[in-house]
GROMACS .gro file of N, CA and C in nm:
model
  282
    1UNK      N    1  -1.531  -0.257   3.170
    1UNK     CA    2  -1.553  -0.181   3.048
    1UNK      C    3  -1.650  -0.260   2.960
    2UNK      N    4  -1.746  -0.192   2.906
    2UNK     CA    5  -1.841  -0.266   2.823
    2UNK      C    6  -1.783  -0.296   2.685
    3UNK      N    7  -1.847  -0.384   2.619
    3UNK     CA    8  -1.801  -0.437   2.490
    3UNK      C    9  -1.786  -0.328   2.384
    4UNK      N   10  -1.882  -0.238   2.376
    4UNK     CA   11  -1.879  -0.134   2.274
    4UNK      C   12  -1.762  -0.038   2.295
    5UNK      N   13  -1.739   0.004   2.418
    5UNK     CA   14  -1.628   0.096   2.446
    5UNK      C   15  -1.494   0.030   2.414
    6UNK      N   16  -1.480  -0.096   2.448
    6UNK     CA   17  -1.355  -0.168   2.420
    6UNK      C   18  -1.334  -0.179   2.270
    7UNK      N   19  -1.438  -0.210   2.195
    7UNK     CA   20  -1.426  -0.223   2.050
    7UNK      C   21  -1.393  -0.089   1.986
    8UNK      N   22  -1.452   0.019   2.034
    8UNK     CA   23  -1.422   0.152   1.982
    8UNK      C   24  -1.274   0.185   2.004
    9UNK      N   25  -1.222   0.152   2.123
    9UNK     CA   26  -1.082   0.179   2.151
    9UNK      C   27  -0.990   0.097   2.060
   10UNK      N   28  -1.023  -0.029   2.040
   10UNK     CA   29  -0.942  -0.116   1.954
   10UNK      C   30  -0.946  -0.066   1.810
   11UNK      N   31  -1.064  -0.036   1.759
   11UNK     CA   32  -1.078   0.011   1.621
   11UNK      C   33  -1.006   0.144   1.603
   12UNK      N   34  -1.014   0.232   1.701
   12UNK     CA   35  -0.946   0.361   1.693
   12UNK      C   36  -0.794   0.343   1.694
   13UNK      N   37  -0.745   0.253   1.776
   13UNK     CA   38  -0.602   0.226   1.781
   13UNK      C   39  -0.551   0.177   1.646
   14UNK      N   40  -0.621   0.081   1.586
   14UNK     CA   41  -0.580   0.029   1.457
   14UNK      C   42  -0.592   0.135   1.347
   15UNK      N   43  -0.693   0.220   1.356
   15UNK     CA   44  -0.708   0.330   1.260
   15UNK      C   45  -0.591   0.427   1.270
   16UNK      N   46  -0.554   0.463   1.391
   16UNK     CA   47  -0.444   0.559   1.411
   16UNK      C   48  -0.312   0.501   1.362
   17UNK      N   49  -0.285   0.376   1.396
   17UNK     CA   50  -0.160   0.314   1.350
   17UNK      C   51  -0.156   0.308   1.198
   18UNK      N   52  -0.266   0.268   1.136
   18UNK     CA   53  -0.272   0.262   0.990
   18UNK      C   54  -0.253   0.399   0.926
   19UNK      N   55  -0.312   0.500   0.985
   19UNK     CA   56  -0.298   0.636   0.932
   19UNK      C   57  -0.155   0.686   0.946
   20UNK      N   58  -0.091   0.657   1.058
   20UNK     CA   59   0.049   0.696   1.077
   20UNK      C   60   0.137   0.627   0.974
   21UNK      N   61   0.113   0.499   0.951
   21UNK     CA   62   0.192   0.427   0.849
   21UNK      C   63   0.170   0.484   0.710
   22UNK      N   64   0.047   0.523   0.679
   22UNK     CA   65   0.019   0.584   0.549
   22UNK      C   66   0.092   0.717   0.535
   23UNK      N   67   0.089   0.798   0.637
   23UNK     CA   68   0.159   0.926   0.634
   23UNK      C   69   0.310   0.904   0.619
   24UNK      N   70   0.364   0.807   0.693
   24UNK     CA   71   0.506   0.776   0.680
   24UNK      C   72   0.541   0.732   0.538
   25UNK      N   73   0.450   0.657   0.476
   25UNK     CA   74   0.474   0.613   0.339
   25UNK      C   75   0.484   0.734   0.245
   26UNK      N   76   0.397   0.832   0.264
   26UNK     CA   77   0.400   0.949   0.177
   26UNK      C   78   0.518   1.041   0.209
   27UNK      N   79   0.565   1.040   0.333
   27UNK     CA   80   0.681   1.122   0.369
   27UNK      C   81   0.809   1.061   0.312
   28UNK      N   82   0.826   0.931   0.330
   28UNK     CA   83   0.950   0.865   0.291
   28UNK      C   84   0.945   0.801   0.154
   29UNK      N   85   0.838   0.822   0.082
   29UNK     CA   86   0.828   0.770  -0.054
   29UNK      C   87   0.822   0.618  -0.058
   30UNK      N   88   0.901   0.561  -0.142
   30UNK     CA   89   0.894   0.415  -0.160
   30UNK      C   90   0.999   0.343  -0.075
   31UNK      N   91   1.013   0.385   0.048
   31UNK     CA   92   1.105   0.318   0.141
   31UNK      C   93   1.061   0.173   0.160
   32UNK      N   94   1.151   0.082   0.132
   32UNK     CA   95   1.118  -0.060   0.146
   32UNK      C   96   1.080  -0.096   0.289
   33UNK      N   97   1.145  -0.032   0.386
   33UNK     CA   98   1.113  -0.061   0.525
   33UNK      C   99   0.970  -0.021   0.560
   34UNK      N  100   0.928   0.097   0.518
   34UNK     CA  101   0.792   0.143   0.547
   34UNK      C  102   0.690   0.054   0.477
   35UNK      N  103   0.717   0.016   0.354
   35UNK     CA  104   0.626  -0.073   0.282
   35UNK      C  105   0.618  -0.208   0.352
   36UNK      N  106   0.734  -0.261   0.394
   36UNK     CA  107   0.736  -0.390   0.465
   36UNK      C  108   0.662  -0.378   0.598
   37UNK      N  109   0.686  -0.268   0.671
   37UNK     CA  110   0.620  -0.247   0.799
   37UNK      C  111   0.468  -0.239   0.781
   38UNK      N  112   0.424  -0.167   0.678
   38UNK     CA  113   0.281  -0.158   0.650
   38UNK      C  114   0.222  -0.293   0.614
   39UNK      N  115   0.295  -0.370   0.536
   39UNK     CA  116   0.250  -0.503   0.497
   39UNK      C  117   0.234  -0.592   0.620
   40UNK      N  118   0.333  -0.593   0.707
   40UNK     CA  119   0.325  -0.673   0.831
   40UNK      C  120   0.212  -0.623   0.920
   41UNK      N  121   0.195  -0.492   0.926
   41UNK     CA  122   0.088  -0.436   1.007
   41UNK      C  123  -0.049  -0.482   0.958
   42UNK      N  124  -0.068  -0.483   0.827
   42UNK     CA  125  -0.197  -0.525   0.771
   42UNK      C  126  -0.227  -0.669   0.810
   43UNK      N  127  -0.127  -0.755   0.800
   43UNK     CA  128  -0.148  -0.896   0.839
   43UNK      C  129  -0.178  -0.909   0.988
   44UNK      N  130  -0.104  -0.839   1.071
   44UNK     CA  131  -0.127  -0.844   1.215
   44UNK      C  132  -0.264  -0.788   1.251
   45UNK      N  133  -0.299  -0.675   1.192
   45UNK     CA  134  -0.430  -0.614   1.219
   45UNK      C  135  -0.543  -0.705   1.174
   46UNK      N  136  -0.529  -0.766   1.058
   46UNK     CA  137  -0.633  -0.856   1.009
   46UNK      C  138  -0.647  -0.976   1.102
   47UNK      N  139  -0.536  -1.029   1.150
   47UNK     CA  140  -0.540  -1.144   1.240
   47UNK      C  141  -0.608  -1.108   1.373
   48UNK      N  142  -0.563  -0.999   1.435
   48UNK     CA  143  -0.620  -0.959   1.564
   48UNK      C  144  -0.767  -0.922   1.550
   49UNK      N  145  -0.801  -0.844   1.448
   49UNK     CA  146  -0.940  -0.804   1.429
   49UNK      C  147  -1.029  -0.923   1.395
   50UNK      N  148  -0.975  -1.023   1.326
   50UNK     CA  149  -1.053  -1.144   1.297
   50UNK      C  150  -1.086  -1.220   1.424
   51UNK      N  151  -0.989  -1.230   1.513
   51UNK     CA  152  -1.014  -1.297   1.641
   51UNK      C  153  -1.120  -1.222   1.720
   52UNK      N  154  -1.108  -1.090   1.725
   52UNK     CA  155  -1.207  -1.010   1.798
   52UNK      C  156  -1.345  -1.026   1.733
   53UNK      N  157  -1.350  -1.026   1.601
   53UNK     CA  158  -1.477  -1.043   1.531
   53UNK      C  159  -1.540  -1.179   1.562
   54UNK      N  160  -1.460  -1.282   1.562
   54UNK     CA  161  -1.512  -1.416   1.596
   54UNK      C  162  -1.567  -1.417   1.738
   55UNK      N  163  -1.493  -1.356   1.831
   55UNK     CA  164  -1.542  -1.350   1.970
   55UNK      C  165  -1.674  -1.273   1.980
   56UNK      N  166  -1.685  -1.165   1.904
   56UNK     CA  167  -1.810  -1.088   1.906
   56UNK      C  168  -1.925  -1.167   1.845
   57UNK      N  169  -1.898  -1.242   1.741
   57UNK     CA  170  -2.004  -1.324   1.679
   57UNK      C  171  -2.049  -1.431   1.776
   58UNK      N  172  -1.955  -1.493   1.846
   58UNK     CA  173  -1.991  -1.592   1.948
   58UNK      C  174  -2.074  -1.525   2.058
   59UNK      N  175  -2.031  -1.407   2.101
   59UNK     CA  176  -2.105  -1.334   2.205
   59UNK      C  177  -2.244  -1.297   2.158
   60UNK      N  178  -2.260  -1.276   2.029
   60UNK     CA  179  -2.391  -1.241   1.974
   60UNK      C  180  -2.493  -1.352   2.001
   61UNK      N  181  -2.447  -1.475   1.996
   61UNK     CA  182  -2.538  -1.588   2.017
   61UNK      C  183  -2.548  -1.630   2.163
   62UNK      N  184  -2.449  -1.596   2.244
   62UNK     CA  185  -2.448  -1.639   2.384
   62UNK      C  186  -2.508  -1.533   2.476
   63UNK      N  187  -2.467  -1.409   2.456
   63UNK     CA  188  -2.505  -1.299   2.545
   63UNK      C  189  -2.639  -1.240   2.503
   64UNK      N  190  -2.706  -1.180   2.597
   64UNK     CA  191  -2.836  -1.119   2.568
   64UNK      C  192  -2.823  -0.973   2.523
   65UNK      N  193  -2.703  -0.917   2.529
   65UNK     CA  194  -2.682  -0.778   2.487
   65UNK      C  195  -2.655  -0.774   2.337
   66UNK      N  196  -2.753  -0.814   2.259
   66UNK     CA  197  -2.733  -0.828   2.115
   66UNK      C  198  -2.714  -0.695   2.042
   67UNK      N  199  -2.787  -0.592   2.083
   67UNK     CA  200  -2.775  -0.462   2.017
   67UNK      C  201  -2.635  -0.406   2.037
   68UNK      N  202  -2.585  -0.412   2.160
   68UNK     CA  203  -2.450  -0.364   2.188
   68UNK      C  204  -2.346  -0.446   2.110
   69UNK      N  205  -2.367  -0.575   2.101
   69UNK     CA  206  -2.274  -0.660   2.027
   69UNK      C  207  -2.278  -0.628   1.878
   70UNK      N  208  -2.395  -0.606   1.823
   70UNK     CA  209  -2.406  -0.570   1.681
   70UNK      C  210  -2.340  -0.435   1.653
   71UNK      N  211  -2.356  -0.340   1.744
   71UNK     CA  212  -2.289  -0.211   1.729
   71UNK      C  213  -2.137  -0.230   1.733
   72UNK      N  214  -2.091  -0.317   1.822
   72UNK     CA  215  -1.948  -0.343   1.834
   72UNK      C  216  -1.893  -0.405   1.705
   73UNK      N  217  -1.968  -0.498   1.648
   73UNK     CA  218  -1.927  -0.559   1.522
   73UNK      C  219  -1.922  -0.453   1.412
   74UNK      N  220  -2.021  -0.366   1.409
   74UNK     CA  221  -2.023  -0.258   1.309
   74UNK      C  222  -1.904  -0.165   1.322
   75UNK      N  223  -1.869  -0.128   1.445
   75UNK     CA  224  -1.754  -0.041   1.467
   75UNK      C  225  -1.627  -0.110   1.420
   76UNK      N  226  -1.613  -0.237   1.451
   76UNK     CA  227  -1.494  -0.311   1.411
   76UNK      C  228  -1.484  -0.321   1.258
   77UNK      N  229  -1.597  -0.339   1.193
   77UNK     CA  230  -1.598  -0.355   1.048
   77UNK      C  231  -1.580  -0.222   0.973
   78UNK      N  232  -1.593  -0.110   1.042
   78UNK     CA  233  -1.574   0.020   0.977
   78UNK      C  234  -1.431   0.039   0.927
   79UNK      N  235  -1.336  -0.029   0.987
   79UNK     CA  236  -1.197  -0.014   0.945
   79UNK      C  237  -1.169  -0.080   0.811
   80UNK      N  238  -1.252  -0.172   0.767
   80UNK     CA  239  -1.227  -0.242   0.641
   80UNK      C  240  -1.229  -0.146   0.521
   81UNK      N  241  -1.333  -0.065   0.501
   81UNK     CA  242  -1.329   0.026   0.385
   81UNK      C  243  -1.217   0.130   0.397
   82UNK      N  244  -1.183   0.171   0.518
   82UNK     CA  245  -1.073   0.265   0.536
   82UNK      C  246  -0.943   0.200   0.493
   83UNK      N  247  -0.922   0.075   0.535
   83UNK     CA  248  -0.800   0.003   0.497
   83UNK      C  249  -0.792  -0.016   0.346
   84UNK      N  250  -0.904  -0.042   0.282
   84UNK     CA  251  -0.904  -0.058   0.137
   84UNK      C  252  -0.868   0.072   0.065
   85UNK      N  253  -0.919   0.183   0.115
   85UNK     CA  254  -0.885   0.313   0.055
   85UNK      C  255  -0.736   0.342   0.076
   86UNK      N  256  -0.684   0.317   0.196
   86UNK     CA  257  -0.542   0.337   0.223
   86UNK      C  258  -0.458   0.248   0.131
   87UNK      N  259  -0.498   0.123   0.115
   87UNK     CA  260  -0.426   0.030   0.028
   87UNK      C  261  -0.423   0.083  -0.115
   88UNK      N  262  -0.536   0.130  -0.163
   88UNK     CA  263  -0.543   0.183  -0.301
   88UNK      C  264  -0.453   0.307  -0.315
   89UNK      N  265  -0.449   0.390  -0.213
   89UNK     CA  266  -0.363   0.508  -0.217
   89UNK      C  267  -0.216   0.468  -0.226
   90UNK      N  268  -0.177   0.367  -0.151
   90UNK     CA  269  -0.038   0.321  -0.155
   90UNK      C  270  -0.006   0.260  -0.290
   91UNK      N  271  -0.093   0.176  -0.341
   91UNK     CA  272  -0.071   0.113  -0.472
   91UNK      C  273  -0.060   0.219  -0.581
   92UNK      N  274  -0.147   0.319  -0.576
   92UNK     CA  275  -0.144   0.425  -0.679
   92UNK      C  276  -0.016   0.509  -0.671
   93UNK      N  277   0.044   0.516  -0.552
   93UNK     CA  278   0.164   0.598  -0.536
   93UNK      C  279   0.291   0.525  -0.576
   94UNK      N  280   0.283   0.395  -0.594
   94UNK     CA  281   0.404   0.318  -0.629
   94UNK      C  282   0.436   0.325  -0.775
   0.00000   0.00000   0.00000
């Protein structure tokens, strides 16, 4: 599987999980468990995506497929503004 397809799958997975957690937050209101689960998810997602980002940056300098690597980095970074909007929505609802 090429780098771009793998990154799209990873970013999509994290987007779907984050969206499900956001929907659960709005369904169950201020459930402490959902808030805690979302908080843990954000930390885990940030950790995993940071590792993937570091690997892609290293690949950018080692591999000759720079355009594909840059696209992969862009796809991975697209989740950041989405996560910030979701975070603001949760904060505003509390």
